[in-house]
JSON list of C-alpha atoms in Angstrom, two decimals:
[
{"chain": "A", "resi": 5, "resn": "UNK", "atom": "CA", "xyz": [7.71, -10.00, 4.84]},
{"chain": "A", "resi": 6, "resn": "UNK", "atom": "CA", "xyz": [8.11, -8.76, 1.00]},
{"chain": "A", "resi": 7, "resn": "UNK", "atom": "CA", "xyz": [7.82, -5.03, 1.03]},
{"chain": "A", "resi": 8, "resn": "UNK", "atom": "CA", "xyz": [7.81, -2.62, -1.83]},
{"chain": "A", "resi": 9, "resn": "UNK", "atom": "CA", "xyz": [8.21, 0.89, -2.39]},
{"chain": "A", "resi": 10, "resn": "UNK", "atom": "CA", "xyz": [7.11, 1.59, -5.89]},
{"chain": "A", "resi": 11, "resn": "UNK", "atom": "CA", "xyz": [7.84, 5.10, -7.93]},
{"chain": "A", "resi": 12, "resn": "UNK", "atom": "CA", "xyz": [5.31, 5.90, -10.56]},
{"chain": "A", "resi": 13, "resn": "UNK", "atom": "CA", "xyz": [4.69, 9.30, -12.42]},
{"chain": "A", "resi": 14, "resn": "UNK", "atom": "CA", "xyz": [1.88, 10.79, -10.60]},
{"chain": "A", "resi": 15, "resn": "UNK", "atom": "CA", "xyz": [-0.47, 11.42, -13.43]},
{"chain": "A", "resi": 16, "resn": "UNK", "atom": "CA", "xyz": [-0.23, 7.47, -14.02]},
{"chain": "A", "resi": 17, "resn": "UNK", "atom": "CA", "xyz": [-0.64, 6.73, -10.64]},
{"chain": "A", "resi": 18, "resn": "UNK", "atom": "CA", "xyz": [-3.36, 8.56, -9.75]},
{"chain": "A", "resi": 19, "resn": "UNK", "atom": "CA", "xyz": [-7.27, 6.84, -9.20]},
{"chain": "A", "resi": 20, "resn": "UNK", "atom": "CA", "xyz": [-5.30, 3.55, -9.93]},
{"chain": "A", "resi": 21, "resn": "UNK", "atom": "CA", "xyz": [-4.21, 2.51, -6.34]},
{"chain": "A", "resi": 22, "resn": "UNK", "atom": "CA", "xyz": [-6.18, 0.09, -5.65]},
{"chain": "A", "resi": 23, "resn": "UNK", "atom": "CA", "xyz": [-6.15, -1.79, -8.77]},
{"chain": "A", "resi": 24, "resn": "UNK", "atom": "CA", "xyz": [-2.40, -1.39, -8.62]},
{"chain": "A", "resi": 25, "resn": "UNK", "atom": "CA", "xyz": [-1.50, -2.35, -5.13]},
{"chain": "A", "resi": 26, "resn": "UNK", "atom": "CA", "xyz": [-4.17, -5.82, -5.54]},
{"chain": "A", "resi": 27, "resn": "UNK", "atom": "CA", "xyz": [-2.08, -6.31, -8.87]},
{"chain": "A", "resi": 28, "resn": "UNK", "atom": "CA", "xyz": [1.39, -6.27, -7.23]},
{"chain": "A", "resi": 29, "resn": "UNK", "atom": "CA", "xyz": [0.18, -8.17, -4.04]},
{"chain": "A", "resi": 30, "resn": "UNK", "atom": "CA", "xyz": [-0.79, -10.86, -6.43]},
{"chain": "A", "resi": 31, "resn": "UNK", "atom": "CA", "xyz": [2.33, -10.47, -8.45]},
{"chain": "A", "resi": 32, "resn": "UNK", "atom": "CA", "xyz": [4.38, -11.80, -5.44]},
{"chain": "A", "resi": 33, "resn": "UNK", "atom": "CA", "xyz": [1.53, -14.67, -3.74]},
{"chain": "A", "resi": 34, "resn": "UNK", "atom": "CA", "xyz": [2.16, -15.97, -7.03]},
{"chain": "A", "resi": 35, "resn": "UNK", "atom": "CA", "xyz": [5.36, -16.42, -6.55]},
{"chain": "A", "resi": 36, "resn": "UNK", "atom": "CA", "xyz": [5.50, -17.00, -2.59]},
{"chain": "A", "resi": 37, "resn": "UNK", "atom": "CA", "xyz": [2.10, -18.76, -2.36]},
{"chain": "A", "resi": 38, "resn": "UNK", "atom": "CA", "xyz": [-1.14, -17.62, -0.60]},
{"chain": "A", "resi": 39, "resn": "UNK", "atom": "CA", "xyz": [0.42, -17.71, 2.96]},
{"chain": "A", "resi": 40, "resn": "UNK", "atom": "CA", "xyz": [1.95, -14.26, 2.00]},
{"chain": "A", "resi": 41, "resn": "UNK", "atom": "CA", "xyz": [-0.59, -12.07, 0.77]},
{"chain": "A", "resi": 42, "resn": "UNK", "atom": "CA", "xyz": [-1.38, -10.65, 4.75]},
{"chain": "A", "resi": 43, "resn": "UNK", "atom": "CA", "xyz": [2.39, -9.89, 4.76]},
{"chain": "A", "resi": 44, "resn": "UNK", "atom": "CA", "xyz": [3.17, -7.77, 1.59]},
{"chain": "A", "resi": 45, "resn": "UNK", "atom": "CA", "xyz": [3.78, -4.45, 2.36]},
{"chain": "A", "resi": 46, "resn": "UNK", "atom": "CA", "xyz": [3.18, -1.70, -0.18]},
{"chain": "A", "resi": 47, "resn": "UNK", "atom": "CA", "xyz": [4.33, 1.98, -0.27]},
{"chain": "A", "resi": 48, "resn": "UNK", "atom": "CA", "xyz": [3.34, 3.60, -3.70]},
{"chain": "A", "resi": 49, "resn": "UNK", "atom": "CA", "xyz": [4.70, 6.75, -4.52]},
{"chain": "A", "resi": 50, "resn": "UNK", "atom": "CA", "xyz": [3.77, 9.37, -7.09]},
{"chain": "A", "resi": 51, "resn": "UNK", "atom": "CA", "xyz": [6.46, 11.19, -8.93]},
{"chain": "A", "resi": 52, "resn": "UNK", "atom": "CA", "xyz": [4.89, 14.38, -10.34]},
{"chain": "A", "resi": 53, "resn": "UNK", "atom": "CA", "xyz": [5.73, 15.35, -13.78]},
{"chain": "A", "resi": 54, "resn": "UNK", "atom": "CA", "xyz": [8.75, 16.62, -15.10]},
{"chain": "A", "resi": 55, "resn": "UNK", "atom": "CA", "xyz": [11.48, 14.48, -12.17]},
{"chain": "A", "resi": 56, "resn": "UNK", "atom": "CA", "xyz": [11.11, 11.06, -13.76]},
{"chain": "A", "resi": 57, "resn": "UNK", "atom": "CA", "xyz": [14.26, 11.38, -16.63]},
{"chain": "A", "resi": 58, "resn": "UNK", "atom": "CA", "xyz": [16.04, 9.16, -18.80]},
{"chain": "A", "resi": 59, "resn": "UNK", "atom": "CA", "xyz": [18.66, 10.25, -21.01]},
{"chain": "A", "resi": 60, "resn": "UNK", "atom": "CA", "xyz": [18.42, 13.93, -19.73]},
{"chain": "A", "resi": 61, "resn": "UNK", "atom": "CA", "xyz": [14.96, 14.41, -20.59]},
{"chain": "A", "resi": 62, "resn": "UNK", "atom": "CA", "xyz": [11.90, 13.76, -18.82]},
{"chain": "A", "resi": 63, "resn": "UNK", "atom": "CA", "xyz": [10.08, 11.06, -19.36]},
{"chain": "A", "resi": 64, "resn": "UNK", "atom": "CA", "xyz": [6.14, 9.41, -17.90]},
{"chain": "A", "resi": 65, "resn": "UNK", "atom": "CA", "xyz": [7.13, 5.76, -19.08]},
{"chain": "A", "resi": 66, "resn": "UNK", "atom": "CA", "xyz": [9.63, 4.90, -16.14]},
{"chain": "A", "resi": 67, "resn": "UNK", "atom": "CA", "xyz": [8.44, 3.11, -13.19]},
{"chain": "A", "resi": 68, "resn": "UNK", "atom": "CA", "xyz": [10.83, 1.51, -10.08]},
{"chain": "A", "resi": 69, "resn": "UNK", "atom": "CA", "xyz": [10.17, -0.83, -7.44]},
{"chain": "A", "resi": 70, "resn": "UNK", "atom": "CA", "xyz": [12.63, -2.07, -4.95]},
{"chain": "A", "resi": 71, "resn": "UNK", "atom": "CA", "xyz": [11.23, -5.48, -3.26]},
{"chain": "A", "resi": 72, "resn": "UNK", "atom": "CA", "xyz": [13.18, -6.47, 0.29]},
{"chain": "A", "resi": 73, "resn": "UNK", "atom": "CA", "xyz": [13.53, -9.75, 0.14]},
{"chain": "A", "resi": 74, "resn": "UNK", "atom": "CA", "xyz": [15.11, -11.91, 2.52]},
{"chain": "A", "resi": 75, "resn": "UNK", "atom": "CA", "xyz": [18.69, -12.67, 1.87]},
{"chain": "A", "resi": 76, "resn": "UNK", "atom": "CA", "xyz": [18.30, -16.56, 1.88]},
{"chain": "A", "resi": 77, "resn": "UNK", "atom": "CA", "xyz": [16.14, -16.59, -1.29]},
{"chain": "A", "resi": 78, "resn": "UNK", "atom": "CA", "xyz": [19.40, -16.00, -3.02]},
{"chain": "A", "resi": 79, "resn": "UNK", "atom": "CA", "xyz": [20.67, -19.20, -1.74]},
{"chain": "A", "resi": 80, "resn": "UNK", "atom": "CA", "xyz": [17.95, -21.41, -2.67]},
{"chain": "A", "resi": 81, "resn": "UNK", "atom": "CA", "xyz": [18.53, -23.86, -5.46]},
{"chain": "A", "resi": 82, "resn": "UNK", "atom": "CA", "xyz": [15.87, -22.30, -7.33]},
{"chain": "A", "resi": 83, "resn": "UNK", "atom": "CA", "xyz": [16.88, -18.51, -6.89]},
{"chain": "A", "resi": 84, "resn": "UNK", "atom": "CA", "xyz": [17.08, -17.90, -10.95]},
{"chain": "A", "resi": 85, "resn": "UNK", "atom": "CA", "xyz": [13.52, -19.07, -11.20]},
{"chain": "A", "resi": 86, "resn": "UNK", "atom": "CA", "xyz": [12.09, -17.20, -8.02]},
{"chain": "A", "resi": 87, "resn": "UNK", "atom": "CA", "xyz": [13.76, -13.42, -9.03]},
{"chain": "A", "resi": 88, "resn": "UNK", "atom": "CA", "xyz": [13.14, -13.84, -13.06]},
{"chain": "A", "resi": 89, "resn": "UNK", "atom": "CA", "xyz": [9.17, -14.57, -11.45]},
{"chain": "A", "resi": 90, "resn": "UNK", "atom": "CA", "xyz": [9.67, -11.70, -9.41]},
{"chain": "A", "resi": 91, "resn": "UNK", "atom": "CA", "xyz": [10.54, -9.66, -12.17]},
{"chain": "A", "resi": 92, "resn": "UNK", "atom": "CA", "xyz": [8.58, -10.13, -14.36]},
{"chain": "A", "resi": 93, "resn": "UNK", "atom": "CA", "xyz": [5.29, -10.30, -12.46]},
{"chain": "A", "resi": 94, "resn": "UNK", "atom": "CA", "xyz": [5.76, -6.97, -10.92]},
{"chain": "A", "resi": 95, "resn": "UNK", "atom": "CA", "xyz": [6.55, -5.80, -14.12]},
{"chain": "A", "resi": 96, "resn": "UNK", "atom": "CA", "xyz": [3.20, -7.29, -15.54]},
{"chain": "A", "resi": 97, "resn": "UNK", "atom": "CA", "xyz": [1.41, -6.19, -12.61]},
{"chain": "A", "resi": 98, "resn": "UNK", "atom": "CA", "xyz": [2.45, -2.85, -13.68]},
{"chain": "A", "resi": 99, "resn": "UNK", "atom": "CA", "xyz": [1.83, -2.70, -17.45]},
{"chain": "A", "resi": 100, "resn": "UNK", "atom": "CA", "xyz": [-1.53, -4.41, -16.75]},
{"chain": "A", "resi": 101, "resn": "UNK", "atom": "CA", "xyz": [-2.78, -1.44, -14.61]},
{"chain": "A", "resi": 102, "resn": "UNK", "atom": "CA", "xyz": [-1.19, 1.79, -16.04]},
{"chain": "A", "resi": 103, "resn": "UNK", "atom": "CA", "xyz": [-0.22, 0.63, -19.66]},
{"chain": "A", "resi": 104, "resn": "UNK", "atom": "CA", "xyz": [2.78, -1.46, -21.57]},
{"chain": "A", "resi": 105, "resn": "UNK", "atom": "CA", "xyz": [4.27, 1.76, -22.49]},
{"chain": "A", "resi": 106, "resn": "UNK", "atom": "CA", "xyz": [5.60, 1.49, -19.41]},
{"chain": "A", "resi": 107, "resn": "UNK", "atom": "CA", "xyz": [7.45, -1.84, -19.88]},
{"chain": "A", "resi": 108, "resn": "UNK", "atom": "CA", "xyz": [10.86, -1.18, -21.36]},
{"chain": "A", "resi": 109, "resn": "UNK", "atom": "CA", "xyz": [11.17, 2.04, -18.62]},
{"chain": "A", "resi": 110, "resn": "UNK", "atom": "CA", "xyz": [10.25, -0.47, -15.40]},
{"chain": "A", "resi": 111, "resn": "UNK", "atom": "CA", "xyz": [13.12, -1.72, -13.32]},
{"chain": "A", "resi": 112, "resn": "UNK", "atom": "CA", "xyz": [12.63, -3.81, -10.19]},
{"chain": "A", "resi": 113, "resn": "UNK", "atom": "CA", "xyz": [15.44, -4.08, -7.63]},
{"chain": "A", "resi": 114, "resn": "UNK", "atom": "CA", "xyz": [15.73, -6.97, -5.55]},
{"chain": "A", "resi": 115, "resn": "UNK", "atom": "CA", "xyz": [17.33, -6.07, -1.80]},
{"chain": "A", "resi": 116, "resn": "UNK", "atom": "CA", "xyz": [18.63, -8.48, 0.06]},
{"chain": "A", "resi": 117, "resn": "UNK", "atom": "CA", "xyz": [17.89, -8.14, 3.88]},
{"chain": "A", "resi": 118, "resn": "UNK", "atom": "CA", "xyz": [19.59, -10.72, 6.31]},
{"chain": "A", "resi": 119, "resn": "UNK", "atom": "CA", "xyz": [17.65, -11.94, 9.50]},
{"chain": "A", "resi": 120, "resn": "UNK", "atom": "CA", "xyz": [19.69, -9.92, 11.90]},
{"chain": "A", "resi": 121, "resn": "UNK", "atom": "CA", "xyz": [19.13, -6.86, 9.91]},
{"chain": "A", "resi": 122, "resn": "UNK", "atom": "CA", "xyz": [15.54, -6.93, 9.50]},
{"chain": "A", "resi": 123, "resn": "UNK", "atom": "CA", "xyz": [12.96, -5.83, 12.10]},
{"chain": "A", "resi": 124, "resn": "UNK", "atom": "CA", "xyz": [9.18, -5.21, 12.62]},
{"chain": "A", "resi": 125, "resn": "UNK", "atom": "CA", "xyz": [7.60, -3.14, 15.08]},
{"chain": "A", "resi": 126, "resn": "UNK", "atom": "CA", "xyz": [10.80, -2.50, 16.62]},
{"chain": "A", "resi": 127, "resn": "UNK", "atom": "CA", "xyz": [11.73, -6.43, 17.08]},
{"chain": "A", "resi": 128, "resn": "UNK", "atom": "CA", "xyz": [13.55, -8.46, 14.83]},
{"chain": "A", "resi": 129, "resn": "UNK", "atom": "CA", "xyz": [12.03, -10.48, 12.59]},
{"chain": "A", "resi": 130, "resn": "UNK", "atom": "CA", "xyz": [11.85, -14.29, 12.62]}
]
């Protein structure tokens, strides 16, 4: 199940929710294939203004998403290929709905989760 938890500066984030969660949800079914698009999980949150910073000062151009993956697509043969596409479609997801300003300031994390250490609904996950 790919989750994300995304931080965005509030005053970019807000009225663009829905655009922006559709955007990312496609951003990884293109990756993973259609089969996944009932199973990505989304938490946005809005950072208000002034406690995004980079470089000491603050900043409204910075965006980060971590993505839990499982731990095995690391292991795959094509892992390069899957987490550059990763990257950079959550990226683009993100430009396309609150501006490329934001670009150079987005950084996505990748998490690796191993099957025993992942659980839904209070059962581990299959």
């Amino acid at each position: 199940m790919p989750h994300l938890t995304v931080h965005l500066p509030e005053n970019r984030l807000t009225g663009n929710e829905p655009v922006l969660v559709a955007a990312l949800t496609d951003a990884i079914v293109d990756v993973y294939g259609e089969w996944a698009r009932d199973l990505v999980s989304i938490h946005l949150a809005g950072v208000p203004t002034g406690r995004f910073a980079q470089g000491g000062k603050p900043v409204d151009t910075n965006a980060s998403v971590i993505l839990g993956v499982r731990a095995g697509v690391f292991d795959r043969p094509d892992a390069a290929q899957i987490t550059a596409r990763l990257g950079a479609g959550l990226t683009g997801a993100i430009t396309r709905v609150l501006g490329d300003d934001l670009r150079a300031g987005t950084m996505v994390e990748l998490v690796a989760s191993p099957p025993e250490r992942t659980f839904v609904g209070g059962a581990r996950a299959v």
